XYZ file of C-alpha atoms in Angstrom:
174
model
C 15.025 0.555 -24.544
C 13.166 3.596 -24.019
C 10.149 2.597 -23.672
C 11.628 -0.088 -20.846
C 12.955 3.044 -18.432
C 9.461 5.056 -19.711
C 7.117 2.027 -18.811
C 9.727 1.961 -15.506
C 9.901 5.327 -14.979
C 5.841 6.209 -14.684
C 5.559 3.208 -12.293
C 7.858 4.900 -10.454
C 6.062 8.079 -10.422
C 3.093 7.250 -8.960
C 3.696 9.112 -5.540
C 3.469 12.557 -5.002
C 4.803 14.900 -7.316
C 6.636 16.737 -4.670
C 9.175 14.400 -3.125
C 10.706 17.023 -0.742
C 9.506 15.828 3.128
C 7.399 18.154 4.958
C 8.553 19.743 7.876
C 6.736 18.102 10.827
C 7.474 20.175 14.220
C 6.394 18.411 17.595
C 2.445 19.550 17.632
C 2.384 17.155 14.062
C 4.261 14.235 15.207
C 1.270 14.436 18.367
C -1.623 14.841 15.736
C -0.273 11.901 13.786
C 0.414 9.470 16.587
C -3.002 9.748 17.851
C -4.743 9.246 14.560
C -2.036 6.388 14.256
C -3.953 5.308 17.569
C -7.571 6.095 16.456
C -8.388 7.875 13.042
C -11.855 8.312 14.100
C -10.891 10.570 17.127
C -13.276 13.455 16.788
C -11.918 17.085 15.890
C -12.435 18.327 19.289
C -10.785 15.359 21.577
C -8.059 15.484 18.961
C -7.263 19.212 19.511
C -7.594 18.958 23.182
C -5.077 15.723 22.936
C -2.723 17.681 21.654
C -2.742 20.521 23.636
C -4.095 23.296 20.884
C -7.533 25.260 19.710
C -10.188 22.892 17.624
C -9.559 25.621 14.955
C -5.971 25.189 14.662
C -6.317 21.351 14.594
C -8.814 21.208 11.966
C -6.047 23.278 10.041
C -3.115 20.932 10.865
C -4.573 17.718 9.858
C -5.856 19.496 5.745
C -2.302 20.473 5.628
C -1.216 16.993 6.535
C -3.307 15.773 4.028
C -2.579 18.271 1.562
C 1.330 17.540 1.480
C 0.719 14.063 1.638
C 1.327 13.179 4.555
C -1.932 11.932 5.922
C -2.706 9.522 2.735
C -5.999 8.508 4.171
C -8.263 7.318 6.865
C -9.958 3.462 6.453
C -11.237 0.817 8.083
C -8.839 -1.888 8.701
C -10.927 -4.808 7.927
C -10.145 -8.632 8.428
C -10.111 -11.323 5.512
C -10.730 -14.030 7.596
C -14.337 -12.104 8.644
C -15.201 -12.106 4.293
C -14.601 -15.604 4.407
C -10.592 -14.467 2.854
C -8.691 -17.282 5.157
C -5.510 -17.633 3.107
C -3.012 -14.945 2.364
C -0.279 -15.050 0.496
C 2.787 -12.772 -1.121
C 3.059 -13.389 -4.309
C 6.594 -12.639 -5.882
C 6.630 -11.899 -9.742
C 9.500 -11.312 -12.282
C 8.690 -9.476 -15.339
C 9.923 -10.823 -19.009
C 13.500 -8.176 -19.243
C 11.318 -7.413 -22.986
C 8.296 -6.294 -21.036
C 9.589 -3.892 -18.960
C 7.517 -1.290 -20.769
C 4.086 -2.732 -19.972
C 5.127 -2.855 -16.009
C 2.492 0.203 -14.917
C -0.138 -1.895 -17.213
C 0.272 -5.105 -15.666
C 0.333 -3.586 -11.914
C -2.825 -1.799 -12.764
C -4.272 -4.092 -14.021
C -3.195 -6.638 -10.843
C -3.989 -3.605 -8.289
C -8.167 -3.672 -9.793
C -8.141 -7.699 -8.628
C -10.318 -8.625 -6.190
C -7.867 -10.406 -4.612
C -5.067 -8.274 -4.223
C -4.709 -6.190 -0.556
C -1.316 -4.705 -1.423
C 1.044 -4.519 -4.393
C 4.483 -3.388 -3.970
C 7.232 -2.346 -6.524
C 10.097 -3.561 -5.554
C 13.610 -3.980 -5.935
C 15.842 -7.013 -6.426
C 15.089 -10.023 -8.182
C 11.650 -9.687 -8.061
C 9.375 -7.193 -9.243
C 6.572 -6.851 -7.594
C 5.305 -8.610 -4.177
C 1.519 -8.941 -4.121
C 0.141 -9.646 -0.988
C -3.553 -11.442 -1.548
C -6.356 -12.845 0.365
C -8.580 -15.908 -1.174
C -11.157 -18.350 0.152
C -8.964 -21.349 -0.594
C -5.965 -22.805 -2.256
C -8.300 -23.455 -4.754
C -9.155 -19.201 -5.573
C -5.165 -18.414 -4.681
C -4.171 -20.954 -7.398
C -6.646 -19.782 -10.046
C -5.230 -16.159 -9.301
C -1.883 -17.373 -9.879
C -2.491 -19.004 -13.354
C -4.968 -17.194 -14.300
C -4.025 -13.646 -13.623
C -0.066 -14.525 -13.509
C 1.498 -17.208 -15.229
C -0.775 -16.958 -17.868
C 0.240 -13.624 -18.311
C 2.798 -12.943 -21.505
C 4.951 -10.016 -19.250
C 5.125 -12.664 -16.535
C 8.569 -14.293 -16.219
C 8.178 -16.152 -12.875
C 6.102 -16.301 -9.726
C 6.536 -17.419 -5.794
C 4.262 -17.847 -3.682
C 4.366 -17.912 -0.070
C 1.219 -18.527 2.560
C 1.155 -16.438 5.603
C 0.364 -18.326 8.306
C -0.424 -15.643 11.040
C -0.440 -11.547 10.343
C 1.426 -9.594 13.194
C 0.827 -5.840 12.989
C 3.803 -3.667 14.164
C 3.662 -1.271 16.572
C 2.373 1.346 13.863
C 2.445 2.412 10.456
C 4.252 5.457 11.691
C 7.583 4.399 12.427
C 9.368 6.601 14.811
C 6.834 9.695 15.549
């Protein structure tokens, strides 16, 4: 049993240490919609955006960073233009007994090729695994192969996504 809440408990972990949220006062919110908008906005258009010195902006946005807030800046790239035309989320139980080995097996899962996203969730399922493959043919080989073949693995359920709609932002209510 304690390595079940241990193996639970680091999964859990994986954020930021600090879990208090960051004070964000209006100039922040501004900074973070328009990187919302365009990350690659340079320094200086970003700054005069928002209404303050270059300096003072460059300052803002490491802090951002620094508490976590900012997480990154990437390229949002399509599947469909690697030749990735089916996605999928993949719901996956855990055996109750393996409960301990969760942070291995969503390692492990997060390193696959064909993963996008993995999310720890909570209800009946697990995890939900959102991938990309060529075919039915690579998104059933990742579900044997990598899943159900898989001794922690209690159950899986896949469903296709037909079409991807992208919200209004990752930034909820700025």
């Amino acid at each position: 049993m304690a390595t079940e809440s241990a193996g639970t408990a680091s999964l859990a972990r994986q954020g930021p240490k600090d879990v208090r949220r960051p004070v964000l006062d209006a100039t922040d919110r501004a900074i973070l919609r328009r990187l919302r908008d365009d990350a690659r906005i340079p320094n200086n258009a970003l700054a005069e955006a928002v209404g303050i010195a270059p300096s003072t902006c460059l300052a803002r946005v490491r802090t951002l960073r620094e508490q976590g807030v900012i997480r990154g800046f990437h390229a949002d790239i399509d599947p469909a233009a690697l030749g990735l035309t089916l996605q999928a989320m993949i719901a996956v139980r855990v055996q109750s007994g393996a409960r301990g080995e969760m942070l291995a097996f969503a390692q492990r899962i997060a390193r696959r090729p064909e993963v996008l996203d993995l999310y720890f969730v909570a209800g009946a399922d697990d995890f939900l695994i959102h991938v990309a493959t060529r075919d039915t043919d690579g998104l059933r080989t990742f579900v044997v192969d990598q899943l159900s073949a898989r001794p922690e693995v209690s159950s899986t359920e896949t469903s296709l996504i037909f079409e991807h709609l992208p919200a209004a932002g990752s930034g909820g209510q700025l």
